[in-house]
């Protein structure tokens, strides 16, 4: 009985929780598609026309973060009012970053554009969610343009390598990835590093 209960618990932890997160991510995208069709919204996904949908999605993820993970956010008042680069550690499943984006939008009504690896844009059925939440491929030119337009831009230089090969010591694995510093210099903005 004990072995069976431990086995079931392991299955729940390793499979059900990630599948639940995946389900909620796709549910968020479906809600955005419904909003787009019902409201016949054709505006740019980063425009104010999407703010009510963005607020609904952010509220859902914020409630989920507080209930399931006890998520708290401190220091938002220290973010610059204008453009800036946020540099962060990339965990195995960066769900806490999604929580951060949600809370930032709810508290400050700000969108933080996020640099993601190219494989993220190949995931089926997530295009609208990626666009509305400000996920971008992250070339230097796109980052500079976003900063010049007044957005916060977030980058995790360790990326997938850091997510897959780092351990519980949260060792940074940036290698020679220092392009974010050059982007900050070129755009003349503040770079905030949190690791």
mmCIF file with all atom_site columns, C-alpha atoms in Angstrom:
data_model
loop_
_atom_site.group_PDB
_atom_site.id
_atom_site.type_symbol
_atom_site.label_atom_id
_atom_site.label_alt_id
_atom_site.label_comp_id
_atom_site.label_asym_id
_atom_site.label_entity_id
_atom_site.label_seq_id
_atom_site.pdbx_PDB_ins_code
_atom_site.Cartn_x
_atom_site.Cartn_y
_atom_site.Cartn_z
_atom_site.occupancy
_atom_site.B_iso_or_equiv
_atom_site.pdbx_formal_charge
_atom_site.auth_seq_id
_atom_site.auth_comp_id
_atom_site.auth_asym_id
_atom_site.auth_atom_id
_atom_site.pdbx_PDB_model_num
ATOM 1   C CA . UNK A 1 1   ? 0.000   0.000  0.000   1.00 0.00 ? 1   UNK A CA 1
ATOM 2   C CA . UNK A 1 2   ? 2.822   2.390  0.883   1.00 0.00 ? 2   UNK A CA 1
ATOM 3   C CA . UNK A 1 3   ? 4.725   1.610  -2.322  1.00 0.00 ? 3   UNK A CA 1
ATOM 4   C CA . UNK A 1 4   ? 1.573   2.052  -4.398  1.00 0.00 ? 4   UNK A CA 1
ATOM 5   C CA . UNK A 1 5   ? 0.788   5.406  -2.770  1.00 0.00 ? 5   UNK A CA 1
ATOM 6   C CA . UNK A 1 6   ? 4.381   6.601  -3.277  1.00 0.00 ? 6   UNK A CA 1
ATOM 7   C CA . UNK A 1 7   ? 4.259   5.528  -6.922  1.00 0.00 ? 7   UNK A CA 1
ATOM 8   C CA . UNK A 1 8   ? 0.989   7.347  -7.492  1.00 0.00 ? 8   UNK A CA 1
ATOM 9   C CA . UNK A 1 9   ? 2.375   10.444 -5.744  1.00 0.00 ? 9   UNK A CA 1
ATOM 10  C CA . UNK A 1 10  ? 5.465   10.379 -7.994  1.00 0.00 ? 10  UNK A CA 1
ATOM 11  C CA . UNK A 1 11  ? 3.286   10.072 -11.098 1.00 0.00 ? 11  UNK A CA 1
ATOM 12  C CA . UNK A 1 12  ? 1.174   13.019 -9.941  1.00 0.00 ? 12  UNK A CA 1
ATOM 13  C CA . UNK A 1 13  ? 4.199   15.208 -9.290  1.00 0.00 ? 13  UNK A CA 1
ATOM 14  C CA . UNK A 1 14  ? 6.117   14.354 -12.460 1.00 0.00 ? 14  UNK A CA 1
ATOM 15  C CA . UNK A 1 15  ? 3.255   14.175 -14.949 1.00 0.00 ? 15  UNK A CA 1
ATOM 16  C CA . UNK A 1 16  ? 0.035   15.741 -13.710 1.00 0.00 ? 16  UNK A CA 1
ATOM 17  C CA . UNK A 1 17  ? 1.463   19.086 -12.537 1.00 0.00 ? 17  UNK A CA 1
ATOM 18  C CA . UNK A 1 18  ? 3.317   19.846 -15.822 1.00 0.00 ? 18  UNK A CA 1
ATOM 19  C CA . UNK A 1 19  ? 0.308   18.674 -17.828 1.00 0.00 ? 19  UNK A CA 1
ATOM 20  C CA . UNK A 1 20  ? -1.928  20.958 -15.763 1.00 0.00 ? 20  UNK A CA 1
ATOM 21  C CA . UNK A 1 21  ? 0.339   23.913 -16.530 1.00 0.00 ? 21  UNK A CA 1
ATOM 22  C CA . UNK A 1 22  ? 0.310   23.019 -20.207 1.00 0.00 ? 22  UNK A CA 1
ATOM 23  C CA . UNK A 1 23  ? -3.489  22.766 -20.119 1.00 0.00 ? 23  UNK A CA 1
ATOM 24  C CA . UNK A 1 24  ? -3.794  26.233 -18.538 1.00 0.00 ? 24  UNK A CA 1
ATOM 25  C CA . UNK A 1 25  ? -1.402  27.732 -21.096 1.00 0.00 ? 25  UNK A CA 1
ATOM 26  C CA . UNK A 1 26  ? -3.483  26.387 -23.973 1.00 0.00 ? 26  UNK A CA 1
ATOM 27  C CA . UNK A 1 27  ? -6.694  27.424 -22.202 1.00 0.00 ? 27  UNK A CA 1
ATOM 28  C CA . UNK A 1 28  ? -5.309  30.978 -22.013 1.00 0.00 ? 28  UNK A CA 1
ATOM 29  C CA . UNK A 1 29  ? -4.687  30.938 -25.756 1.00 0.00 ? 29  UNK A CA 1
ATOM 30  C CA . UNK A 1 30  ? -8.207  29.645 -26.439 1.00 0.00 ? 30  UNK A CA 1
ATOM 31  C CA . UNK A 1 31  ? -9.703  32.438 -24.316 1.00 0.00 ? 31  UNK A CA 1
ATOM 32  C CA . UNK A 1 32  ? -7.706  34.990 -26.307 1.00 0.00 ? 32  UNK A CA 1
ATOM 33  C CA . UNK A 1 33  ? -8.951  33.498 -29.574 1.00 0.00 ? 33  UNK A CA 1
ATOM 34  C CA . UNK A 1 34  ? -12.552 33.730 -28.320 1.00 0.00 ? 34  UNK A CA 1
ATOM 35  C CA . UNK A 1 35  ? -11.957 37.356 -27.293 1.00 0.00 ? 35  UNK A CA 1
ATOM 36  C CA . UNK A 1 36  ? -10.499 38.109 -30.713 1.00 0.00 ? 36  UNK A CA 1
ATOM 37  C CA . UNK A 1 37  ? -13.418 36.579 -32.611 1.00 0.00 ? 37  UNK A CA 1
ATOM 38  C CA . UNK A 1 38  ? -16.221 37.941 -30.409 1.00 0.00 ? 38  UNK A CA 1
ATOM 39  C CA . UNK A 1 39  ? -14.802 41.449 -30.300 1.00 0.00 ? 39  UNK A CA 1
ATOM 40  C CA . UNK A 1 40  ? -13.547 41.291 -33.862 1.00 0.00 ? 40  UNK A CA 1
ATOM 41  C CA . UNK A 1 41  ? -10.245 42.694 -32.626 1.00 0.00 ? 41  UNK A CA 1
ATOM 42  C CA . UNK A 1 42  ? -7.745  43.140 -35.427 1.00 0.00 ? 42  UNK A CA 1
ATOM 43  C CA . UNK A 1 43  ? -5.392  45.556 -33.674 1.00 0.00 ? 43  UNK A CA 1
ATOM 44  C CA . UNK A 1 44  ? -1.766  44.884 -32.891 1.00 0.00 ? 44  UNK A CA 1
ATOM 45  C CA . UNK A 1 45  ? -1.592  42.355 -30.011 1.00 0.00 ? 45  UNK A CA 1
ATOM 46  C CA . UNK A 1 46  ? 0.507   44.798 -27.950 1.00 0.00 ? 46  UNK A CA 1
ATOM 47  C CA . UNK A 1 47  ? -2.037  47.614 -28.329 1.00 0.00 ? 47  UNK A CA 1
ATOM 48  C CA . UNK A 1 48  ? -4.416  48.806 -25.629 1.00 0.00 ? 48  UNK A CA 1
ATOM 49  C CA . UNK A 1 49  ? -7.298  47.065 -27.422 1.00 0.00 ? 49  UNK A CA 1
ATOM 50  C CA . UNK A 1 50  ? -6.081  43.819 -25.866 1.00 0.00 ? 50  UNK A CA 1
ATOM 51  C CA . UNK A 1 51  ? -5.769  45.168 -22.305 1.00 0.00 ? 51  UNK A CA 1
ATOM 52  C CA . UNK A 1 52  ? -9.056  43.737 -21.025 1.00 0.00 ? 52  UNK A CA 1
ATOM 53  C CA . UNK A 1 53  ? -8.154  40.263 -22.336 1.00 0.00 ? 53  UNK A CA 1
ATOM 54  C CA . UNK A 1 54  ? -4.613  40.673 -21.035 1.00 0.00 ? 54  UNK A CA 1
ATOM 55  C CA . UNK A 1 55  ? -5.997  41.647 -17.622 1.00 0.00 ? 55  UNK A CA 1
ATOM 56  C CA . UNK A 1 56  ? -8.270  38.580 -17.536 1.00 0.00 ? 56  UNK A CA 1
ATOM 57  C CA . UNK A 1 57  ? -5.418  36.213 -18.398 1.00 0.00 ? 57  UNK A CA 1
ATOM 58  C CA . UNK A 1 58  ? -3.056  37.970 -15.958 1.00 0.00 ? 58  UNK A CA 1
ATOM 59  C CA . UNK A 1 59  ? -5.661  37.764 -13.175 1.00 0.00 ? 59  UNK A CA 1
ATOM 60  C CA . UNK A 1 60  ? -6.122  34.048 -13.760 1.00 0.00 ? 60  UNK A CA 1
ATOM 61  C CA . UNK A 1 61  ? -2.359  33.361 -13.642 1.00 0.00 ? 61  UNK A CA 1
ATOM 62  C CA . UNK A 1 62  ? -1.914  35.626 -10.622 1.00 0.00 ? 62  UNK A CA 1
ATOM 63  C CA . UNK A 1 63  ? -4.598  33.773 -8.648  1.00 0.00 ? 63  UNK A CA 1
ATOM 64  C CA . UNK A 1 64  ? -3.111  30.425 -9.701  1.00 0.00 ? 64  UNK A CA 1
ATOM 65  C CA . UNK A 1 65  ? 0.364   31.622 -8.617  1.00 0.00 ? 65  UNK A CA 1
ATOM 66  C CA . UNK A 1 66  ? -0.821  32.706 -5.194  1.00 0.00 ? 66  UNK A CA 1
ATOM 67  C CA . UNK A 1 67  ? -2.940  29.644 -4.474  1.00 0.00 ? 67  UNK A CA 1
ATOM 68  C CA . UNK A 1 68  ? -0.750  26.890 -5.904  1.00 0.00 ? 68  UNK A CA 1
ATOM 69  C CA . UNK A 1 69  ? 2.744   28.313 -5.330  1.00 0.00 ? 69  UNK A CA 1
ATOM 70  C CA . UNK A 1 70  ? 2.299   31.051 -2.717  1.00 0.00 ? 70  UNK A CA 1
ATOM 71  C CA . UNK A 1 71  ? 3.957   33.410 -5.211  1.00 0.00 ? 71  UNK A CA 1
ATOM 72  C CA . UNK A 1 72  ? 4.972   36.852 -3.964  1.00 0.00 ? 72  UNK A CA 1
ATOM 73  C CA . UNK A 1 73  ? 6.596   39.710 -5.828  1.00 0.00 ? 73  UNK A CA 1
ATOM 74  C CA . UNK A 1 74  ? 8.676   42.396 -4.162  1.00 0.00 ? 74  UNK A CA 1
ATOM 75  C CA . UNK A 1 75  ? 10.587  45.357 -5.565  1.00 0.00 ? 75  UNK A CA 1
ATOM 76  C CA . UNK A 1 76  ? 8.378   46.262 -8.530  1.00 0.00 ? 76  UNK A CA 1
ATOM 77  C CA . UNK A 1 77  ? 8.630   49.876 -7.417  1.00 0.00 ? 77  UNK A CA 1
ATOM 78  C CA . UNK A 1 78  ? 12.352  49.728 -8.272  1.00 0.00 ? 78  UNK A CA 1
ATOM 79  C CA . UNK A 1 79  ? 11.726  49.083 -11.964 1.00 0.00 ? 79  UNK A CA 1
ATOM 80  C CA . UNK A 1 80  ? 12.363  52.080 -14.199 1.00 0.00 ? 80  UNK A CA 1
ATOM 81  C CA . UNK A 1 81  ? 9.296   53.939 -15.469 1.00 0.00 ? 81  UNK A CA 1
ATOM 82  C CA . UNK A 1 82  ? 10.717  53.899 -18.983 1.00 0.00 ? 82  UNK A CA 1
ATOM 83  C CA . UNK A 1 83  ? 12.597  51.247 -20.916 1.00 0.00 ? 83  UNK A CA 1
ATOM 84  C CA . UNK A 1 84  ? 14.987  48.805 -19.279 1.00 0.00 ? 84  UNK A CA 1
ATOM 85  C CA . UNK A 1 85  ? 16.384  45.311 -19.581 1.00 0.00 ? 85  UNK A CA 1
ATOM 86  C CA . UNK A 1 86  ? 15.560  42.657 -16.986 1.00 0.00 ? 86  UNK A CA 1
ATOM 87  C CA . UNK A 1 87  ? 18.081  39.820 -16.877 1.00 0.00 ? 87  UNK A CA 1
ATOM 88  C CA . UNK A 1 88  ? 17.057  36.686 -14.997 1.00 0.00 ? 88  UNK A CA 1
ATOM 89  C CA . UNK A 1 89  ? 17.975  33.073 -14.277 1.00 0.00 ? 89  UNK A CA 1
ATOM 90  C CA . UNK A 1 90  ? 16.170  30.541 -16.472 1.00 0.00 ? 90  UNK A CA 1
ATOM 91  C CA . UNK A 1 91  ? 14.817  27.708 -14.328 1.00 0.00 ? 91  UNK A CA 1
ATOM 92  C CA . UNK A 1 92  ? 13.770  24.290 -15.632 1.00 0.00 ? 92  UNK A CA 1
ATOM 93  C CA . UNK A 1 93  ? 10.172  25.450 -16.054 1.00 0.00 ? 93  UNK A CA 1
ATOM 94  C CA . UNK A 1 94  ? 10.126  29.258 -15.963 1.00 0.00 ? 94  UNK A CA 1
ATOM 95  C CA . UNK A 1 95  ? 6.549   29.395 -14.731 1.00 0.00 ? 95  UNK A CA 1
ATOM 96  C CA . UNK A 1 96  ? 7.553   31.939 -12.100 1.00 0.00 ? 96  UNK A CA 1
ATOM 97  C CA . UNK A 1 97  ? 8.402   34.291 -14.945 1.00 0.00 ? 97  UNK A CA 1
ATOM 98  C CA . UNK A 1 98  ? 4.844   34.001 -16.268 1.00 0.00 ? 98  UNK A CA 1
ATOM 99  C CA . UNK A 1 99  ? 3.660   34.873 -12.769 1.00 0.00 ? 99  UNK A CA 1
ATOM 100 C CA . UNK A 1 100 ? 5.954   37.915 -12.791 1.00 0.00 ? 100 UNK A CA 1
ATOM 101 C CA . UNK A 1 101 ? 4.558   39.120 -16.140 1.00 0.00 ? 101 UNK A CA 1
ATOM 102 C CA . UNK A 1 102 ? 1.014   38.751 -14.823 1.00 0.00 ? 102 UNK A CA 1
ATOM 103 C CA . UNK A 1 103 ? 1.652   40.604 -11.589 1.00 0.00 ? 103 UNK A CA 1
ATOM 104 C CA . UNK A 1 104 ? 3.587   43.368 -13.380 1.00 0.00 ? 104 UNK A CA 1
ATOM 105 C CA . UNK A 1 105 ? 0.687   43.976 -15.727 1.00 0.00 ? 105 UNK A CA 1
ATOM 106 C CA . UNK A 1 106 ? -1.891  43.957 -12.930 1.00 0.00 ? 106 UNK A CA 1
ATOM 107 C CA . UNK A 1 107 ? 0.083   46.287 -10.671 1.00 0.00 ? 107 UNK A CA 1
ATOM 108 C CA . UNK A 1 108 ? 1.761   48.643 -13.134 1.00 0.00 ? 108 UNK A CA 1
ATOM 109 C CA . UNK A 1 109 ? -0.246  48.141 -16.364 1.00 0.00 ? 109 UNK A CA 1
ATOM 110 C CA . UNK A 1 110 ? 3.060   47.460 -18.103 1.00 0.00 ? 110 UNK A CA 1
ATOM 111 C CA . UNK A 1 111 ? 3.973   44.869 -20.670 1.00 0.00 ? 111 UNK A CA 1
ATOM 112 C CA . UNK A 1 112 ? 7.431   43.406 -20.423 1.00 0.00 ? 112 UNK A CA 1
ATOM 113 C CA . UNK A 1 113 ? 8.526   41.997 -23.769 1.00 0.00 ? 113 UNK A CA 1
ATOM 114 C CA . UNK A 1 114 ? 10.311  38.701 -23.324 1.00 0.00 ? 114 UNK A CA 1
ATOM 115 C CA . UNK A 1 115 ? 12.998  37.091 -25.429 1.00 0.00 ? 115 UNK A CA 1
ATOM 116 C CA . UNK A 1 116 ? 12.308  33.405 -26.093 1.00 0.00 ? 116 UNK A CA 1
ATOM 117 C CA . UNK A 1 117 ? 14.167  30.677 -27.928 1.00 0.00 ? 117 UNK A CA 1
ATOM 118 C CA . UNK A 1 118 ? 13.108  29.953 -31.503 1.00 0.00 ? 118 UNK A CA 1
ATOM 119 C CA . UNK A 1 119 ? 11.573  26.580 -30.604 1.00 0.00 ? 119 UNK A CA 1
ATOM 120 C CA . UNK A 1 120 ? 8.873   28.332 -28.547 1.00 0.00 ? 120 UNK A CA 1
ATOM 121 C CA . UNK A 1 121 ? 7.467   29.831 -31.745 1.00 0.00 ? 121 UNK A CA 1
ATOM 122 C CA . UNK A 1 122 ? 7.199   26.367 -33.286 1.00 0.00 ? 122 UNK A CA 1
ATOM 123 C CA . UNK A 1 123 ? 4.841   25.127 -30.574 1.00 0.00 ? 123 UNK A CA 1
ATOM 124 C CA . UNK A 1 124 ? 1.448   24.624 -32.201 1.00 0.00 ? 124 UNK A CA 1
ATOM 125 C CA . UNK A 1 125 ? -1.527  26.724 -31.186 1.00 0.00 ? 125 UNK A CA 1
ATOM 126 C CA . UNK A 1 126 ? 0.215   29.368 -29.080 1.00 0.00 ? 126 UNK A CA 1
ATOM 127 C CA . UNK A 1 127 ? 0.809   32.159 -31.583 1.00 0.00 ? 127 UNK A CA 1
ATOM 128 C CA . UNK A 1 128 ? -1.803  34.590 -30.230 1.00 0.00 ? 128 UNK A CA 1
ATOM 129 C CA . UNK A 1 129 ? -0.823  34.024 -26.593 1.00 0.00 ? 129 UNK A CA 1
ATOM 130 C CA . UNK A 1 130 ? 2.825   34.686 -27.440 1.00 0.00 ? 130 UNK A CA 1
ATOM 131 C CA . UNK A 1 131 ? 1.931   37.884 -29.291 1.00 0.00 ? 131 UNK A CA 1
ATOM 132 C CA . UNK A 1 132 ? -0.435  39.263 -26.638 1.00 0.00 ? 132 UNK A CA 1
ATOM 133 C CA . UNK A 1 133 ? 1.994   38.546 -23.790 1.00 0.00 ? 133 UNK A CA 1
ATOM 134 C CA . UNK A 1 134 ? 4.893   40.100 -25.691 1.00 0.00 ? 134 UNK A CA 1
ATOM 135 C CA . UNK A 1 135 ? 7.090   37.074 -26.327 1.00 0.00 ? 135 UNK A CA 1
ATOM 136 C CA . UNK A 1 136 ? 9.534   37.793 -29.153 1.00 0.00 ? 136 UNK A CA 1
ATOM 137 C CA . UNK A 1 137 ? 12.394  35.986 -30.924 1.00 0.00 ? 137 UNK A CA 1
ATOM 138 C CA . UNK A 1 138 ? 14.861  38.498 -29.539 1.00 0.00 ? 138 UNK A CA 1
ATOM 139 C CA . UNK A 1 139 ? 17.291  39.597 -32.181 1.00 0.00 ? 139 UNK A CA 1
ATOM 140 C CA . UNK A 1 140 ? 19.361  42.608 -31.163 1.00 0.00 ? 140 UNK A CA 1
ATOM 141 C CA . UNK A 1 141 ? 17.408  44.765 -33.591 1.00 0.00 ? 141 UNK A CA 1
ATOM 142 C CA . UNK A 1 142 ? 14.048  43.724 -32.120 1.00 0.00 ? 142 UNK A CA 1
ATOM 143 C CA . UNK A 1 143 ? 15.288  44.312 -28.575 1.00 0.00 ? 143 UNK A CA 1
ATOM 144 C CA . UNK A 1 144 ? 16.598  47.770 -29.498 1.00 0.00 ? 144 UNK A CA 1
ATOM 145 C CA . UNK A 1 145 ? 13.312  48.663 -31.200 1.00 0.00 ? 145 UNK A CA 1
ATOM 146 C CA . UNK A 1 146 ? 11.307  47.495 -28.160 1.00 0.00 ? 146 UNK A CA 1
ATOM 147 C CA . UNK A 1 147 ? 13.506  49.529 -25.818 1.00 0.00 ? 147 UNK A CA 1
ATOM 148 C CA . UNK A 1 148 ? 13.254  52.612 -28.031 1.00 0.00 ? 148 UNK A CA 1
ATOM 149 C CA . UNK A 1 149 ? 9.455   52.200 -27.917 1.00 0.00 ? 149 UNK A CA 1
ATOM 150 C CA . UNK A 1 150 ? 9.605   52.390 -24.101 1.00 0.00 ? 150 UNK A CA 1
ATOM 151 C CA . UNK A 1 151 ? 9.095   48.718 -23.193 1.00 0.00 ? 151 UNK A CA 1
ATOM 152 C CA . UNK A 1 152 ? 10.815  46.683 -20.562 1.00 0.00 ? 152 UNK A CA 1
ATOM 153 C CA . UNK A 1 153 ? 12.626  43.771 -22.208 1.00 0.00 ? 153 UNK A CA 1
ATOM 154 C CA . UNK A 1 154 ? 13.526  40.615 -20.318 1.00 0.00 ? 154 UNK A CA 1
ATOM 155 C CA . UNK A 1 155 ? 16.303  38.248 -21.290 1.00 0.00 ? 155 UNK A CA 1
ATOM 156 C CA . UNK A 1 156 ? 17.610  35.034 -19.797 1.00 0.00 ? 156 UNK A CA 1
ATOM 157 C CA . UNK A 1 157 ? 21.104  34.651 -21.264 1.00 0.00 ? 157 UNK A CA 1
ATOM 158 C CA . UNK A 1 158 ? 21.433  31.060 -20.008 1.00 0.00 ? 158 UNK A CA 1
ATOM 159 C CA . UNK A 1 159 ? 18.271  30.054 -21.826 1.00 0.00 ? 159 UNK A CA 1
ATOM 160 C CA . UNK A 1 160 ? 17.505  26.412 -22.452 1.00 0.00 ? 160 UNK A CA 1
ATOM 161 C CA . UNK A 1 161 ? 21.056  25.321 -21.602 1.00 0.00 ? 161 UNK A CA 1
ATOM 162 C CA . UNK A 1 162 ? 20.695  26.813 -18.125 1.00 0.00 ? 162 UNK A CA 1
ATOM 163 C CA . UNK A 1 163 ? 17.229  25.288 -17.747 1.00 0.00 ? 163 UNK A CA 1
ATOM 164 C CA . UNK A 1 164 ? 18.369  21.792 -18.674 1.00 0.00 ? 164 UNK A CA 1
ATOM 165 C CA . UNK A 1 165 ? 21.817  21.530 -17.136 1.00 0.00 ? 165 UNK A CA 1
ATOM 166 C CA . UNK A 1 166 ? 21.810  23.730 -14.046 1.00 0.00 ? 166 UNK A CA 1
ATOM 167 C CA . UNK A 1 167 ? 21.107  22.248 -10.632 1.00 0.00 ? 167 UNK A CA 1
ATOM 168 C CA . UNK A 1 168 ? 19.604  23.364 -7.339  1.00 0.00 ? 168 UNK A CA 1
ATOM 169 C CA . UNK A 1 169 ? 22.561  25.700 -6.754  1.00 0.00 ? 169 UNK A CA 1
ATOM 170 C CA . UNK A 1 170 ? 21.198  28.003 -9.496  1.00 0.00 ? 170 UNK A CA 1
ATOM 171 C CA . UNK A 1 171 ? 24.597  28.263 -11.139 1.00 0.00 ? 171 UNK A CA 1
ATOM 172 C CA . UNK A 1 172 ? 24.508  30.768 -13.994 1.00 0.00 ? 172 UNK A CA 1
ATOM 173 C CA . UNK A 1 173 ? 25.431  29.237 -17.338 1.00 0.00 ? 173 UNK A CA 1
ATOM 174 C CA . UNK A 1 174 ? 25.703  32.258 -19.592 1.00 0.00 ? 174 UNK A CA 1
ATOM 175 C CA . UNK A 1 175 ? 28.928  31.320 -21.361 1.00 0.00 ? 175 UNK A CA 1
ATOM 176 C CA . UNK A 1 176 ? 29.825  34.100 -23.786 1.00 0.00 ? 176 UNK A CA 1
ATOM 177 C CA . UNK A 1 177 ? 26.266  35.378 -24.018 1.00 0.00 ? 177 UNK A CA 1
ATOM 178 C CA . UNK A 1 178 ? 26.715  39.032 -23.219 1.00 0.00 ? 178 UNK A CA 1
ATOM 179 C CA . UNK A 1 179 ? 24.705  40.538 -26.074 1.00 0.00 ? 179 UNK A CA 1
ATOM 180 C CA . UNK A 1 180 ? 22.125  41.863 -23.608 1.00 0.00 ? 180 UNK A CA 1
ATOM 181 C CA . UNK A 1 181 ? 24.791  44.170 -22.155 1.00 0.00 ? 181 UNK A CA 1
ATOM 182 C CA . UNK A 1 182 ? 25.593  45.524 -25.615 1.00 0.00 ? 182 UNK A CA 1
ATOM 183 C CA . UNK A 1 183 ? 21.875  46.077 -26.279 1.00 0.00 ? 183 UNK A CA 1
ATOM 184 C CA . UNK A 1 184 ? 21.578  47.990 -22.985 1.00 0.00 ? 184 UNK A CA 1
ATOM 185 C CA . UNK A 1 185 ? 24.580  50.138 -23.924 1.00 0.00 ? 185 UNK A CA 1
ATOM 186 C CA . UNK A 1 186 ? 23.292  50.767 -27.448 1.00 0.00 ? 186 UNK A CA 1
ATOM 187 C CA . UNK A 1 187 ? 19.819  51.712 -26.190 1.00 0.00 ? 187 UNK A CA 1
ATOM 188 C CA . UNK A 1 188 ? 21.241  53.673 -23.222 1.00 0.00 ? 188 UNK A CA 1
ATOM 189 C CA . UNK A 1 189 ? 18.915  51.969 -20.742 1.00 0.00 ? 189 UNK A CA 1
ATOM 190 C CA . UNK A 1 190 ? 19.194  50.453 -17.300 1.00 0.00 ? 190 UNK A CA 1
ATOM 191 C CA . UNK A 1 191 ? 19.973  46.736 -17.041 1.00 0.00 ? 191 UNK A CA 1
ATOM 192 C CA . UNK A 1 192 ? 18.544  45.037 -13.949 1.00 0.00 ? 192 UNK A CA 1
ATOM 193 C CA . UNK A 1 193 ? 19.996  41.655 -13.128 1.00 0.00 ? 193 UNK A CA 1
ATOM 194 C CA . UNK A 1 194 ? 18.202  39.265 -10.800 1.00 0.00 ? 194 UNK A CA 1
ATOM 195 C CA . UNK A 1 195 ? 19.877  35.946 -10.100 1.00 0.00 ? 195 UNK A CA 1
#
